[in-house]
CSV table of C-alpha atoms in Angstrom, one decimal:
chain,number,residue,atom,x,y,z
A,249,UNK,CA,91.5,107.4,76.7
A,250,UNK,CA,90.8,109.0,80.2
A,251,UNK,CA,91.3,106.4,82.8
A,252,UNK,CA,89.6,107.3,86.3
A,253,UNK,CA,92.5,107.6,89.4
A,254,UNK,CA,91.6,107.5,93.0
A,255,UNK,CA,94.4,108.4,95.5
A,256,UNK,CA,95.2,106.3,98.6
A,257,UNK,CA,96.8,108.0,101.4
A,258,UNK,CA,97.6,106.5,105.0
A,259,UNK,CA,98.0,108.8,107.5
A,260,UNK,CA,99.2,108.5,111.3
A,261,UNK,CA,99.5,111.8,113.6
A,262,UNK,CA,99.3,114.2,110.5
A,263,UNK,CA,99.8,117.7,110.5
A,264,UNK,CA,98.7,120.8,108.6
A,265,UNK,CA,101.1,119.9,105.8
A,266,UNK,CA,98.4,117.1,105.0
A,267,UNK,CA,96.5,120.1,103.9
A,268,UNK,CA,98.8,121.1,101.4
A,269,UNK,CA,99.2,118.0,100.1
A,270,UNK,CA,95.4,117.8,99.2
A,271,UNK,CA,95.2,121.1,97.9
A,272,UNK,CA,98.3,119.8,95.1
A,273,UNK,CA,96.6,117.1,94.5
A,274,UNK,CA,93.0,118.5,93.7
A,275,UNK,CA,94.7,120.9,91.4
A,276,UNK,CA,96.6,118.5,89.4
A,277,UNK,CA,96.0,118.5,85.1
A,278,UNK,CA,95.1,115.3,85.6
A,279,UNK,CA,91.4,114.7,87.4
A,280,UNK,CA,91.1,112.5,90.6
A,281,UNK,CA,87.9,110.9,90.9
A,282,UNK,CA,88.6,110.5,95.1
A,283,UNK,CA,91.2,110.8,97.6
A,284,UNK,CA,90.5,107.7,100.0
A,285,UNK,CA,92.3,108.3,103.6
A,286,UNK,CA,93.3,105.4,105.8
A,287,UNK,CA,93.9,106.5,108.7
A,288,UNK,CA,95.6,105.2,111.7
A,289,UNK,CA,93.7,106.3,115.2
A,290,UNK,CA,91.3,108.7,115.1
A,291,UNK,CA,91.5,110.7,117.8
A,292,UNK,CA,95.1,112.5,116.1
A,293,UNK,CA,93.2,113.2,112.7
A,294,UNK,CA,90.2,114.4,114.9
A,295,UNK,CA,92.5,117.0,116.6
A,296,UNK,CA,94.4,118.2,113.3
A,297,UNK,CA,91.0,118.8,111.8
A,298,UNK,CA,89.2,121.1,114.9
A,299,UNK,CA,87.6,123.8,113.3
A,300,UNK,CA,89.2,123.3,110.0
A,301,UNK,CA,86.0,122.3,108.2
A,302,UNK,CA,87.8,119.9,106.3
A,303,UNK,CA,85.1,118.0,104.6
A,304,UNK,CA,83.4,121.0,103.8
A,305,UNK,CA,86.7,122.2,102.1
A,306,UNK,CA,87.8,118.7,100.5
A,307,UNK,CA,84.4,117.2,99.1
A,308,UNK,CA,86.2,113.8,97.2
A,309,UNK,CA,87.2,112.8,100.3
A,310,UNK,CA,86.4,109.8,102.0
A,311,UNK,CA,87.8,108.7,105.2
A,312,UNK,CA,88.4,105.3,107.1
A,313,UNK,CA,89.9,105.1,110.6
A,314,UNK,CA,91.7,101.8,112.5
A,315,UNK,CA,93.7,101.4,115.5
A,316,UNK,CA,97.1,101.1,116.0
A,317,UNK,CA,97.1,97.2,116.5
A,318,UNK,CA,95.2,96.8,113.4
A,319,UNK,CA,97.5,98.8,111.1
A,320,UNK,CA,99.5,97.0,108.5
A,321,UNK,CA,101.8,98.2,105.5
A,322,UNK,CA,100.4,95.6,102.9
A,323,UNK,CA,97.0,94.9,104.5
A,324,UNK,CA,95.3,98.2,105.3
A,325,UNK,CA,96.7,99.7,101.6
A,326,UNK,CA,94.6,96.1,100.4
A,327,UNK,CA,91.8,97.2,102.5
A,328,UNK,CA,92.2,100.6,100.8
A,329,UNK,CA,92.0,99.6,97.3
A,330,UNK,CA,88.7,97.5,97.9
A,331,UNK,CA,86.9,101.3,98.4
A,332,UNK,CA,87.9,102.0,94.8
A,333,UNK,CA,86.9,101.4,91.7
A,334,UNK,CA,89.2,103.5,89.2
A,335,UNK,CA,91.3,102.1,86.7
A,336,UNK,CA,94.2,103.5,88.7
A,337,UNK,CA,95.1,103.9,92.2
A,338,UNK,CA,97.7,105.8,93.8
A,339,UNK,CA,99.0,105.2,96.9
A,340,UNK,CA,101.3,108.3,98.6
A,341,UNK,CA,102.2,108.8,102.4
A,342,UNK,CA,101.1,111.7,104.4
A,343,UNK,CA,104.0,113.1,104.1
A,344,UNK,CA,104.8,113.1,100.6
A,345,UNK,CA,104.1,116.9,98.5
A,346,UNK,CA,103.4,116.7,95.2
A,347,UNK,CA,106.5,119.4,93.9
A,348,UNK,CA,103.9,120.4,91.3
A,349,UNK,CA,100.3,119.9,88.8
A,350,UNK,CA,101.7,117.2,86.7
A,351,UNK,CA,102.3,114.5,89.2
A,352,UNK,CA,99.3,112.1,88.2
A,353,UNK,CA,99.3,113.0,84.8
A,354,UNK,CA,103.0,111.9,84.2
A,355,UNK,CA,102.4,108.5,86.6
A,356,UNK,CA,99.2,107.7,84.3
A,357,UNK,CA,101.4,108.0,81.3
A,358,UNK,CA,104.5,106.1,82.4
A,359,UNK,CA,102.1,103.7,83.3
A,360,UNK,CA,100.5,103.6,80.1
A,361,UNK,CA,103.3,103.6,78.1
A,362,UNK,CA,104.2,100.2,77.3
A,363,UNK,CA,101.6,97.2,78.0
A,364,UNK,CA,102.3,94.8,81.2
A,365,UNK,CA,103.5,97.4,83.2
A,366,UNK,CA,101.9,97.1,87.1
A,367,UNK,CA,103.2,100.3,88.7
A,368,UNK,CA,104.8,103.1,87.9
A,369,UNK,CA,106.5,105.1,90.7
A,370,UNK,CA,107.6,109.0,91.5
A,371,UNK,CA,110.9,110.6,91.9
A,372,UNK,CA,111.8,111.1,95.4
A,373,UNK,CA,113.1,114.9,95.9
A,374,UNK,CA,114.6,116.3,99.4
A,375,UNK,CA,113.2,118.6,101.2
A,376,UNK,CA,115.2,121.9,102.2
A,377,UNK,CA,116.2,120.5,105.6
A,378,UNK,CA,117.3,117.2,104.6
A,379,UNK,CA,121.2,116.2,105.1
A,380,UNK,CA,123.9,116.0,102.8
A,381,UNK,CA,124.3,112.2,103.1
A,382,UNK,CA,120.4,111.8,102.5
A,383,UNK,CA,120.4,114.0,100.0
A,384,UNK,CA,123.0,112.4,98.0
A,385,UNK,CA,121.0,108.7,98.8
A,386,UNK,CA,117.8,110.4,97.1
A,387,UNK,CA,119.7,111.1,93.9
A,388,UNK,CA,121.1,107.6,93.9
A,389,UNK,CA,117.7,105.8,94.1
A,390,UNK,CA,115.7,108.5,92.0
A,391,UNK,CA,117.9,110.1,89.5
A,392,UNK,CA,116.8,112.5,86.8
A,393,UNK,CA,116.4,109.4,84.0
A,394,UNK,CA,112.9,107.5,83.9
A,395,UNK,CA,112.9,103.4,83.0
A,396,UNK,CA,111.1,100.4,82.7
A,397,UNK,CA,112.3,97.5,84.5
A,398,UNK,CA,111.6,94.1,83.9
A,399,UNK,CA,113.0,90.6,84.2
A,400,UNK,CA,115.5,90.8,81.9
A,401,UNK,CA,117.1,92.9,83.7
A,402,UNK,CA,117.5,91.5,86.7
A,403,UNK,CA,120.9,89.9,86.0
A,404,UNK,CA,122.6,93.5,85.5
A,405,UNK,CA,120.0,95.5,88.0
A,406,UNK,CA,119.6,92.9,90.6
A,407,UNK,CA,117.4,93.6,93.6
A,408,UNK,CA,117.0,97.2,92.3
A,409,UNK,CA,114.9,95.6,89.5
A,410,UNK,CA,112.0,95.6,91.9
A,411,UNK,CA,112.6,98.5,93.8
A,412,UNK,CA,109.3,101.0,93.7
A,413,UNK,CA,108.3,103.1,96.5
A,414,UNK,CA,104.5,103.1,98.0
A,415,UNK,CA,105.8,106.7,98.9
A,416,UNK,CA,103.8,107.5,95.1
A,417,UNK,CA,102.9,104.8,93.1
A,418,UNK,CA,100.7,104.5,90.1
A,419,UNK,CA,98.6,100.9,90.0
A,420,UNK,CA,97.2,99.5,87.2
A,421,UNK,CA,93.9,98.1,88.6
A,422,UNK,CA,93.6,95.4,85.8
A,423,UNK,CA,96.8,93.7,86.6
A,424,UNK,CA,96.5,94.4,90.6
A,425,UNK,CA,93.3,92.5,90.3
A,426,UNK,CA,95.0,89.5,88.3
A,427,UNK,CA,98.0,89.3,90.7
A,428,UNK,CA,96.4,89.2,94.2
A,429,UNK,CA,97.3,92.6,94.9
A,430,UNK,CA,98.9,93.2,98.1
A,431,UNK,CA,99.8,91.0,100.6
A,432,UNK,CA,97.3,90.3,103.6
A,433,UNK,CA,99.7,91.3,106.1
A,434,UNK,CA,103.5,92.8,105.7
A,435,UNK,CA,105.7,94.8,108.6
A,436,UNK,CA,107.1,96.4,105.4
A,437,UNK,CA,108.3,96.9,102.0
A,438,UNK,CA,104.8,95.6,100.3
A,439,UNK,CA,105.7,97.7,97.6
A,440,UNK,CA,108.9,95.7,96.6
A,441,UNK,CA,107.0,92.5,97.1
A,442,UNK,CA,104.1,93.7,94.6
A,443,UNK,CA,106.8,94.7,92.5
A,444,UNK,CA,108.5,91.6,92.7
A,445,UNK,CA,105.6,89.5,92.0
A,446,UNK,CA,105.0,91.4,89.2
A,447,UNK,CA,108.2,91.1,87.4
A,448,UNK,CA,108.2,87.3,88.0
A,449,UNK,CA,104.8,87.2,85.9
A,450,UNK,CA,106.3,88.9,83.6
A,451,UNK,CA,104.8,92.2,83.8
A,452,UNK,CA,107.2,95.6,84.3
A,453,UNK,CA,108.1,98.2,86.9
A,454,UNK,CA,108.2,102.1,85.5
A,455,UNK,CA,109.7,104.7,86.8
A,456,UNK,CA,108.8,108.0,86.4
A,457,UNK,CA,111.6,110.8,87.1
A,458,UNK,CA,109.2,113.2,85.7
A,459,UNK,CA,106.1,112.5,88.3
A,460,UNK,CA,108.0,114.2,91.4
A,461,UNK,CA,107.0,114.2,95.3
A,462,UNK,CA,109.3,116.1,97.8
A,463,UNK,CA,110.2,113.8,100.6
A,464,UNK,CA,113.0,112.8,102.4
A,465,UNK,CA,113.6,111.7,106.7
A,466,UNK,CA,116.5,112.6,108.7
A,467,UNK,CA,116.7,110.0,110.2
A,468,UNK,CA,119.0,109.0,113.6
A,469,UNK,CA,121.4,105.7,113.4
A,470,UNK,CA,119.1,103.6,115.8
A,471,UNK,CA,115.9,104.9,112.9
A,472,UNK,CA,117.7,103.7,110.5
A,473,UNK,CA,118.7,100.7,112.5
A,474,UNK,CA,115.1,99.4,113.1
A,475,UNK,CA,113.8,100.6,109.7
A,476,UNK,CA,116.1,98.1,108.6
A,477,UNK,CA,115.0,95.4,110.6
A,478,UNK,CA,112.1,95.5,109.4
A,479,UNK,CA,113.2,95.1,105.6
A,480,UNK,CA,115.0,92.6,106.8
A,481,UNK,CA,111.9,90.9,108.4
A,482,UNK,CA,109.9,91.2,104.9
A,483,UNK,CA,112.6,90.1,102.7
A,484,UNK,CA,112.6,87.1,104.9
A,485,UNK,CA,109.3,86.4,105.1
A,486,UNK,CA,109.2,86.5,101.3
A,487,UNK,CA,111.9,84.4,99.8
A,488,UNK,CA,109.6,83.9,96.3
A,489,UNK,CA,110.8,87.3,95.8
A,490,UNK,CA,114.7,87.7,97.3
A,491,UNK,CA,116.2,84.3,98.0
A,492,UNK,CA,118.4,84.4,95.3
A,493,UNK,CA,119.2,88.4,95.0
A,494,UNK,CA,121.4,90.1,97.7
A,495,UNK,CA,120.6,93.5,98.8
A,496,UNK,CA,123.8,94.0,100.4
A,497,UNK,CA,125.6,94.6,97.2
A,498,UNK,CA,123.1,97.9,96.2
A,499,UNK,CA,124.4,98.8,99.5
A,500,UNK,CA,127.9,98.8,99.1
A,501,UNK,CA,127.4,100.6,96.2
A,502,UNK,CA,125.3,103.6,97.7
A,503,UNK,CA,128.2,103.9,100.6
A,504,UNK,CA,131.2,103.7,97.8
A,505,UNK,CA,129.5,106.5,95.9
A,506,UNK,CA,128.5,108.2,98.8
A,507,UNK,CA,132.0,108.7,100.0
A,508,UNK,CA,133.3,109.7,96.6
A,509,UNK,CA,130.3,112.4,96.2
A,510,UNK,CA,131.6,113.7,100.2
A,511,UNK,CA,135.3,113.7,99.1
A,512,UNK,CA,134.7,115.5,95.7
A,513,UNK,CA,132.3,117.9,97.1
A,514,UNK,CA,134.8,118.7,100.2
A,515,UNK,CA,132.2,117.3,102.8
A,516,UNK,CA,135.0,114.8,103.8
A,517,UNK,CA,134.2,115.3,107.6
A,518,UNK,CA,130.6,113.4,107.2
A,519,UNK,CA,132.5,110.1,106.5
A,520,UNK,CA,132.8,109.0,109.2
A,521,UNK,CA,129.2,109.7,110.1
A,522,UNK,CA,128.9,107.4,106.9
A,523,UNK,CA,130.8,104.4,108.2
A,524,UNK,CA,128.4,104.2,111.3
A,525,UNK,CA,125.0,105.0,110.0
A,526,UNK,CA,125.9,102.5,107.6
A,527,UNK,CA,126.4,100.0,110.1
A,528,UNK,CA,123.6,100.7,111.8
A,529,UNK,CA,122.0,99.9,108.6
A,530,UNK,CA,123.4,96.3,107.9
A,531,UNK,CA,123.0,95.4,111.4
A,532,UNK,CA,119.7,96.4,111.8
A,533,UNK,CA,119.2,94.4,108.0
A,534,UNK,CA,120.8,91.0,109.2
A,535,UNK,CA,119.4,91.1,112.5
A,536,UNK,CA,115.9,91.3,110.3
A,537,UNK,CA,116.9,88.8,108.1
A,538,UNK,CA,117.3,86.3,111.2
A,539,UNK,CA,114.8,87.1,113.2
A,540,UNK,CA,113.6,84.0,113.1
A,541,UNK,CA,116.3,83.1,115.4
A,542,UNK,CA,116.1,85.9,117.7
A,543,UNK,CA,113.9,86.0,121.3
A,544,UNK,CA,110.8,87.5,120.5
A,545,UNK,CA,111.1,90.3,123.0
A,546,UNK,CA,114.4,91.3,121.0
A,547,UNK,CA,112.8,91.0,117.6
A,548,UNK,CA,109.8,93.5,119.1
A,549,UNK,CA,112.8,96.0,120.6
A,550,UNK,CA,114.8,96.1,116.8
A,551,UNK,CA,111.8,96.6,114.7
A,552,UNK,CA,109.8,99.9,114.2
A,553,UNK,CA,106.5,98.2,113.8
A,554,UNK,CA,105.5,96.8,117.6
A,555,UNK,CA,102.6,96.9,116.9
A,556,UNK,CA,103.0,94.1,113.9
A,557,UNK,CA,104.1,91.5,116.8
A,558,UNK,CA,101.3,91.9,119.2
């Protein structure tokens, strides 16, 4: 059966490399019916696209602007899916390259594979310029094995039985539809929380190691600090899906076999780089986690989103 796959793709200040990326995707095996761009003020998309005949070039696709105050992770990717009416949706970030033609087609399959599964998500690769210590973090979370998750396996996976990236995910319309979809508004991670819902009514989380995108950030300490903070924020807001599964334990075990990866690969020197990053990390994490308890101006100063608290 061929199921119908539209492609949702947020963008904010994008460069030429958006180009690429929609060139990939309109040559993938597998057919899109539209690519639907969400994008985030228009005056940036209007200057990448000066002279470049873009629509002319790109004829599936259709484009949506909003501001910057009314940008939101959950609700404008819920706005998105409302212009679609495939079977499946995709949602990918601006910044993510398909590393080659059979990205949709192996998402539609792992999706397909079993019944009850909601999402099925990509393998994360790093780019050329991305740093030893985020390299090694990309291998943890996306290694070369695919899966499917589902509650039973939350006992031995924990919080990583939810985990699924927005950065390429497959949706299964049907079940999308029957669970609410998004959330209205999220600073962040509304990809976890999907997923999360999901599992708890007992549907499944795939992923697909052979559906590859290349992306990776390098990040600085205080990035990393306020990206945090804002999972932090979402897990809060959300304890239906993480009151009773600690994060902080996948963390440990990223930095244990992070240093072990550095010491047997004679990269000892990035340790202690590690060790504060690291600490950047779970501050910025806790600090989320109680922002209910923190002056507002201070909450707006941690968190990468100000818009979200206006």
């Amino acid at each position: 059966m061929q199921y119908s796959v539209d492609i949702i793709l947020p963008t904010y200040k994008p460069t030429s490399e958006l180009f690429d990326i929609i060139e990939r995707l309109e040559s993938q095996t597998y057919p899109i019916n539209k690519i639907i761009i969400m994008n985030t003020e228009e005056k940036y998309f209007e200057r990448l696209l000066h002279g470049a005949r873009f629509l002319e070039r790109f004829r599936n696709i259709e484009v949506h602007h909003l501001s910057a105050r009314e940008f939101d992770h959950a609700g404008t990717r819920r706005k998105a899916v409302k212009y679609s009416n495939a079977d499946i949706f995709v949602c990918m970030t601006h910044d993510a390259v398909p590393a080659n033609e059979q990205v949709i087609e192996a998402l539609v399959k792992a999706l397909m594979k079993e019944e009850d599964i909601a999402v099925a998500y990509a393998r994360q690769l790093a780019r050329p310029d991305c740093r030893e210590i985020e390299q090694f973090t990309r291998k943890f979370n996306y290694p070369d094995t695919s899966c499917i998750k589902s509650a039973q396996d939350i006992e031995q996976l924990g919080i990583k039985t939810f985990f699924c990236s927005n950065v390429c995910a497959a949706y299964d319309r049907r079940i999308y539809n029957a669970l609410g979809g998004f959330e209205k508004r999220a600073i962040f991670n509304e990809d976890m929380i999907y997923a999360g819902h999901a599992v708890k009514a007992g549907k499944k989380i795939a992923y697909a190691a052979d559906a590859a995108v290349i992306h990776s950030h390098n990040f600085t300490c205080m990035q990393q600090f306020r990206r945090n903070f804002d999972l932090g924020v979402s897990q809060s807001d959300h304890p239906e899906v993480f009151a009773r599964i600690s994060s902080e334990s996948e963390g440990s075990r990223l930095v244990g076999d992070t240093i072990r990866h550095l010491w047997t690969s004679k990269k000892k020197k990035l340790i202690p780089y590690l060790f504060v990053s690291s600490a950047f990390k779970l501050a910025g994490y806790r600090f989320g986690k109680a922002y209910q308890h923190l002056p507002r101006n201070m909450v707006r100063w941690c968190s990468s989103n100000k818009n979200y608290w206006k």
